[in-house]
């Protein structure tokens, strides 16, 4: 195969396994990074802007707030009616008020500057329908190049938006990109983003790609220059493909040393500038990916039903070791991982449903939180299942797990009701063919028929059926986390957000930008946190999902979570009304 001179330093010795007519063969070949891309992913789209451009200021006109939430606008617009401030509520002075994103969802530049392919490059390019819209993250928001830059003047004036709102004025004052400046201009204090592992190690391990490190160095420095604290997630699902291909990724304990080497590189390079490192994003979700679609990655001989738990145990061990590594390197940053889930409400007050609620906590958050925050080991109901096949955690591993997070980071979008399976919990637990096995709980967002069958709260976009505004339950969720897992550094809400119904179908800019339901969600959520804090829960910050519309994994761009709209033709960003409402609650209640 061809060897590209640009990548001659990054070569992977790789075993190809295949079947010739009537016989199996195995051969070792050496692939350049370019060949690796061609073989496993294929052609990659390129954005028209593919160098980093320098910054210009956010125009003040684009900071004009929207009309008030629940009132018609004053004819001249933008006059938010006064709402009485609740004097017993306050966000503490050092509250982490922020926004978040993740590499694969926003960066684009999929193959640039020495990046290797990740499993998401394969899932989007090679697994038809895996992303329902058949989109890819090849270009996404092109944040890899646009993190600090505005659109050029030529672009600004040459282009008009929809005919209805084509006035030069609108075009002039709203069409700016530069993500970090726009974060700062809204008074946001923290930007939580993830690093793409395959930019740092194109093959997951081995040779470091200095260009990737230099990129994130500049992103971090740009954040600091704008007074925005960077909070970094090491792994937000975009596993380097080579690690999946060579040993099955998170299913193998070989993942652990590779993750540690990656963590060491990031901690060593950026540890002096970053106050929060998150090792893993949402283990329940990423390990829930396993088994990955068949036929695109090396097959695993671990039974499908058990794969999430192999993944989970390797992830737990990798997390705990990365935590201790950071401490041994004398990092002052807080280290944790992001769990996810809402408050768990019993569907009825039957004993069976109360037990189902406990199982739901144990199998969702407890699986990670109990070993990390309480005692190094799984909850009893989880352990009685996983001990049938997983190697038992050693005393040393348990000791390393216990206490391996400085604060509780939680993605807390919504809440749900839980009930026991119709067949009863015991019958489910004893039957591995039961559709709810092994968790054995029912989950719903609707009250039972006897209570009227109402939805728990207003629904998000129909393509995000799990999400309803349930912000009334936020104080209970915060209280439960604090009382159960007693995190020493408090609770950082690392993601919360809302997909405005049908937003992707709207075509007129002013209609897109006035996202009233998302505004109500953010206002309600922030007030829920204020109540939690007033009641004595140590909530230390809130990072909204998301800074910007982005590639919503398997839903592509068909649903929108952004506090800013992105015109994907021009890559211009526009603040939505919800960004102002989110920021307003913070401003009103932030202790100076
Ligand atoms: C989270 C995930 C984010 C984002 C969000 C909205 O689970 O970490 O990457 O996709 O959900 O669905």
PDB file of C-alpha atoms in Angstrom, residues 394-536:
ATOM      1  CA  UNK A 394      -9.232  -6.993  43.747  1.00  0.00           C
ATOM      2  CA  UNK A 395      -8.698  -5.405  47.161  1.00  0.00           C
ATOM      3  CA  UNK A 396      -6.201  -3.080  45.505  1.00  0.00           C
ATOM      4  CA  UNK A 397      -8.634  -2.065  42.756  1.00  0.00           C
ATOM      5  CA  UNK A 398     -11.371  -1.419  45.302  1.00  0.00           C
ATOM      6  CA  UNK A 399      -9.060   0.701  47.414  1.00  0.00           C
ATOM      7  CA  UNK A 400      -8.060   2.704  44.322  1.00  0.00           C
ATOM      8  CA  UNK A 401     -11.689   3.220  43.344  1.00  0.00           C
ATOM      9  CA  UNK A 402     -12.844   4.305  46.769  1.00  0.00           C
ATOM     10  CA  UNK A 403     -12.637   8.105  46.937  1.00  0.00           C
ATOM     11  CA  UNK A 404     -11.421   8.533  43.346  1.00  0.00           C
ATOM     12  CA  UNK A 405     -13.453  11.663  42.542  1.00  0.00           C
ATOM     13  CA  UNK A 406     -13.105  15.146  43.961  1.00  0.00           C
ATOM     14  CA  UNK A 407     -16.692  16.098  43.221  1.00  0.00           C
ATOM     15  CA  UNK A 408     -19.866  14.566  41.791  1.00  0.00           C
ATOM     16  CA  UNK A 409     -20.298  15.589  38.150  1.00  0.00           C
ATOM     17  CA  UNK A 410     -23.782  14.843  36.907  1.00  0.00           C
ATOM     18  CA  UNK A 411     -25.637  15.203  33.603  1.00  0.00           C
ATOM     19  CA  UNK A 412     -29.159  15.782  34.865  1.00  0.00           C
ATOM     20  CA  UNK A 413     -31.533  16.433  31.983  1.00  0.00           C
ATOM     21  CA  UNK A 414     -34.893  15.144  33.192  1.00  0.00           C
ATOM     22  CA  UNK A 415     -36.595  12.753  35.637  1.00  0.00           C
ATOM     23  CA  UNK A 416     -38.620   9.561  35.205  1.00  0.00           C
ATOM     24  CA  UNK A 417     -41.045   7.245  36.980  1.00  0.00           C
ATOM     25  CA  UNK A 418     -40.003   3.684  37.813  1.00  0.00           C
ATOM     26  CA  UNK A 419     -41.987   0.540  38.529  1.00  0.00           C
ATOM     27  CA  UNK A 420     -41.420  -3.180  38.922  1.00  0.00           C
ATOM     28  CA  UNK A 421     -41.777  -5.414  35.835  1.00  0.00           C
ATOM     29  CA  UNK A 422     -45.307  -6.753  35.351  1.00  0.00           C
ATOM     30  CA  UNK A 423     -43.994 -10.239  36.024  1.00  0.00           C
ATOM     31  CA  UNK A 424     -42.469  -9.063  39.320  1.00  0.00           C
ATOM     32  CA  UNK A 425     -38.807  -8.295  39.958  1.00  0.00           C
ATOM     33  CA  UNK A 426     -37.752 -11.771  41.106  1.00  0.00           C
ATOM     34  CA  UNK A 427     -39.135 -13.503  38.009  1.00  0.00           C
ATOM     35  CA  UNK A 428     -37.246 -11.023  35.806  1.00  0.00           C
ATOM     36  CA  UNK A 429     -33.982 -11.371  37.714  1.00  0.00           C
ATOM     37  CA  UNK A 430     -34.224 -15.159  37.339  1.00  0.00           C
ATOM     38  CA  UNK A 431     -34.851 -15.028  33.583  1.00  0.00           C
ATOM     39  CA  UNK A 432     -32.076 -13.772  31.328  1.00  0.00           C
ATOM     40  CA  UNK A 433     -34.498 -13.739  28.358  1.00  0.00           C
ATOM     41  CA  UNK A 434     -36.796 -11.243  30.062  1.00  0.00           C
ATOM     42  CA  UNK A 435     -36.788  -8.014  27.983  1.00  0.00           C
ATOM     43  CA  UNK A 436     -35.934  -5.950  31.080  1.00  0.00           C
ATOM     44  CA  UNK A 437     -33.099  -8.248  32.233  1.00  0.00           C
ATOM     45  CA  UNK A 438     -30.714  -7.639  33.980  1.00  0.00           C
ATOM     46  CA  UNK A 439     -31.834  -4.236  35.321  1.00  0.00           C
ATOM     47  CA  UNK A 440     -35.449  -5.411  35.694  1.00  0.00           C
ATOM     48  CA  UNK A 441     -37.198  -2.063  36.081  1.00  0.00           C
ATOM     49  CA  UNK A 442     -39.833  -0.300  34.008  1.00  0.00           C
ATOM     50  CA  UNK A 443     -39.292   3.370  33.195  1.00  0.00           C
ATOM     51  CA  UNK A 444     -41.789   5.936  31.943  1.00  0.00           C
ATOM     52  CA  UNK A 445     -42.378   9.685  31.720  1.00  0.00           C
ATOM     53  CA  UNK A 446     -46.163   9.483  32.193  1.00  0.00           C
ATOM     54  CA  UNK A 447     -48.158   9.375  35.417  1.00  0.00           C
ATOM     55  CA  UNK A 448     -50.142   6.142  35.852  1.00  0.00           C
ATOM     56  CA  UNK A 449     -53.668   6.012  34.423  1.00  0.00           C
ATOM     57  CA  UNK A 450     -55.067   6.209  37.970  1.00  0.00           C
ATOM     58  CA  UNK A 451     -53.433   9.638  38.282  1.00  0.00           C
ATOM     59  CA  UNK A 452     -54.707  10.808  34.904  1.00  0.00           C
ATOM     60  CA  UNK A 453     -51.900   9.524  32.679  1.00  0.00           C
ATOM     61  CA  UNK A 454     -50.385  12.998  32.292  1.00  0.00           C
ATOM     62  CA  UNK A 455     -46.876  13.577  31.003  1.00  0.00           C
ATOM     63  CA  UNK A 456     -44.397  14.499  33.707  1.00  0.00           C
ATOM     64  CA  UNK A 457     -43.793  17.822  31.974  1.00  0.00           C
ATOM     65  CA  UNK A 458     -43.769  19.442  28.539  1.00  0.00           C
ATOM     66  CA  UNK A 459     -42.147  17.204  25.923  1.00  0.00           C
ATOM     67  CA  UNK A 460     -38.969  18.083  24.035  1.00  0.00           C
ATOM     68  CA  UNK A 461     -38.688  17.381  20.305  1.00  0.00           C
ATOM     69  CA  UNK A 462     -40.494  14.135  19.378  1.00  0.00           C
ATOM     70  CA  UNK A 463     -37.160  12.726  18.174  1.00  0.00           C
ATOM     71  CA  UNK A 464     -35.894  12.962  21.771  1.00  0.00           C
ATOM     72  CA  UNK A 465     -38.635  10.939  23.475  1.00  0.00           C
ATOM     73  CA  UNK A 466     -36.736  10.518  26.756  1.00  0.00           C
ATOM     74  CA  UNK A 467     -36.685  14.251  27.451  1.00  0.00           C
ATOM     75  CA  UNK A 468     -39.365  16.289  29.223  1.00  0.00           C
ATOM     76  CA  UNK A 469     -39.048  19.445  31.248  1.00  0.00           C
ATOM     77  CA  UNK A 470     -39.129  18.064  34.777  1.00  0.00           C
ATOM     78  CA  UNK A 471     -37.262  20.842  36.519  1.00  0.00           C
ATOM     79  CA  UNK A 472     -39.494  20.659  39.611  1.00  0.00           C
ATOM     80  CA  UNK A 473     -37.547  17.511  40.526  1.00  0.00           C
ATOM     81  CA  UNK A 474     -34.122  19.157  40.384  1.00  0.00           C
ATOM     82  CA  UNK A 475     -33.899  19.963  44.135  1.00  0.00           C
ATOM     83  CA  UNK A 476     -34.863  16.370  45.004  1.00  0.00           C
ATOM     84  CA  UNK A 477     -32.224  15.002  42.614  1.00  0.00           C
ATOM     85  CA  UNK A 478     -29.497  17.204  44.067  1.00  0.00           C
ATOM     86  CA  UNK A 479     -30.523  16.287  47.615  1.00  0.00           C
ATOM     87  CA  UNK A 480     -30.546  12.561  46.771  1.00  0.00           C
ATOM     88  CA  UNK A 481     -27.044  12.689  45.275  1.00  0.00           C
ATOM     89  CA  UNK A 482     -25.647  14.603  48.213  1.00  0.00           C
ATOM     90  CA  UNK A 483     -27.277  12.413  50.864  1.00  0.00           C
ATOM     91  CA  UNK A 484     -26.474   9.112  49.161  1.00  0.00           C
ATOM     92  CA  UNK A 485     -22.976   9.528  47.790  1.00  0.00           C
ATOM     93  CA  UNK A 486     -21.791  12.426  49.997  1.00  0.00           C
ATOM     94  CA  UNK A 487     -19.348  13.904  47.460  1.00  0.00           C
ATOM     95  CA  UNK A 488     -16.680  15.882  49.301  1.00  0.00           C
ATOM     96  CA  UNK A 489     -16.474  18.592  46.646  1.00  0.00           C
ATOM     97  CA  UNK A 490     -20.225  18.985  46.088  1.00  0.00           C
ATOM     98  CA  UNK A 491     -22.188  18.502  42.884  1.00  0.00           C
ATOM     99  CA  UNK A 492     -21.311  19.998  39.521  1.00  0.00           C
ATOM    100  CA  UNK A 493     -24.188  19.697  37.052  1.00  0.00           C
ATOM    101  CA  UNK A 494     -22.131  19.025  33.942  1.00  0.00           C
ATOM    102  CA  UNK A 495     -24.952  18.845  31.378  1.00  0.00           C
ATOM    103  CA  UNK A 496     -28.588  19.856  31.248  1.00  0.00           C
ATOM    104  CA  UNK A 497     -30.494  21.095  28.245  1.00  0.00           C
ATOM    105  CA  UNK A 498     -33.547  20.836  26.073  1.00  0.00           C
ATOM    106  CA  UNK A 499     -34.353  20.039  22.435  1.00  0.00           C
ATOM    107  CA  UNK A 500     -36.928  22.655  21.436  1.00  0.00           C
ATOM    108  CA  UNK A 501     -39.783  20.801  19.691  1.00  0.00           C
ATOM    109  CA  UNK A 502     -39.599  20.814  15.871  1.00  0.00           C
ATOM    110  CA  UNK A 503     -36.787  23.383  15.843  1.00  0.00           C
ATOM    111  CA  UNK A 504     -34.942  21.633  13.015  1.00  0.00           C
ATOM    112  CA  UNK A 505     -37.997  22.069  10.798  1.00  0.00           C
ATOM    113  CA  UNK A 506     -38.145  25.836  11.220  1.00  0.00           C
ATOM    114  CA  UNK A 507     -36.742  27.920   8.409  1.00  0.00           C
ATOM    115  CA  UNK A 508     -37.151  31.541   9.523  1.00  0.00           C
ATOM    116  CA  UNK A 509     -34.353  32.842  11.671  1.00  0.00           C
ATOM    117  CA  UNK A 510     -36.458  34.931  14.115  1.00  0.00           C
ATOM    118  CA  UNK A 511     -38.697  31.909  14.748  1.00  0.00           C
ATOM    119  CA  UNK A 512     -35.728  29.670  15.403  1.00  0.00           C
ATOM    120  CA  UNK A 513     -34.133  32.136  17.775  1.00  0.00           C
ATOM    121  CA  UNK A 514     -37.179  32.631  19.998  1.00  0.00           C
ATOM    122  CA  UNK A 515     -36.976  29.196  21.660  1.00  0.00           C
ATOM    123  CA  UNK A 516     -39.489  29.733  24.431  1.00  0.00           C
ATOM    124  CA  UNK A 517     -39.649  26.163  25.740  1.00  0.00           C
ATOM    125  CA  UNK A 518     -35.899  25.883  26.055  1.00  0.00           C
ATOM    126  CA  UNK A 519     -35.922  29.225  27.881  1.00  0.00           C
ATOM    127  CA  UNK A 520     -38.545  27.930  30.313  1.00  0.00           C
ATOM    128  CA  UNK A 521     -36.453  24.796  30.821  1.00  0.00           C
ATOM    129  CA  UNK A 522     -33.271  26.706  31.636  1.00  0.00           C
ATOM    130  CA  UNK A 523     -35.074  29.169  33.881  1.00  0.00           C
ATOM    131  CA  UNK A 524     -36.824  26.320  35.708  1.00  0.00           C
ATOM    132  CA  UNK A 525     -33.627  24.308  36.032  1.00  0.00           C
ATOM    133  CA  UNK A 526     -31.580  27.213  37.360  1.00  0.00           C
ATOM    134  CA  UNK A 527     -34.337  28.019  39.864  1.00  0.00           C
ATOM    135  CA  UNK A 528     -34.348  24.352  40.890  1.00  0.00           C
ATOM    136  CA  UNK A 529     -30.636  24.653  41.623  1.00  0.00           C
ATOM    137  CA  UNK A 530     -31.209  27.865  43.592  1.00  0.00           C
ATOM    138  CA  UNK A 531     -33.801  26.072  45.728  1.00  0.00           C
ATOM    139  CA  UNK A 532     -31.414  23.138  46.215  1.00  0.00           C
ATOM    140  CA  UNK A 533     -28.655  25.515  47.300  1.00  0.00           C
ATOM    141  CA  UNK A 534     -31.029  27.428  49.602  1.00  0.00           C
ATOM    142  CA  UNK A 535     -31.977  24.076  51.169  1.00  0.00           C
ATOM    143  CA  UNK A 536     -28.349  23.301  51.916  1.00  0.00           C
TER     144      UNK A 536
END
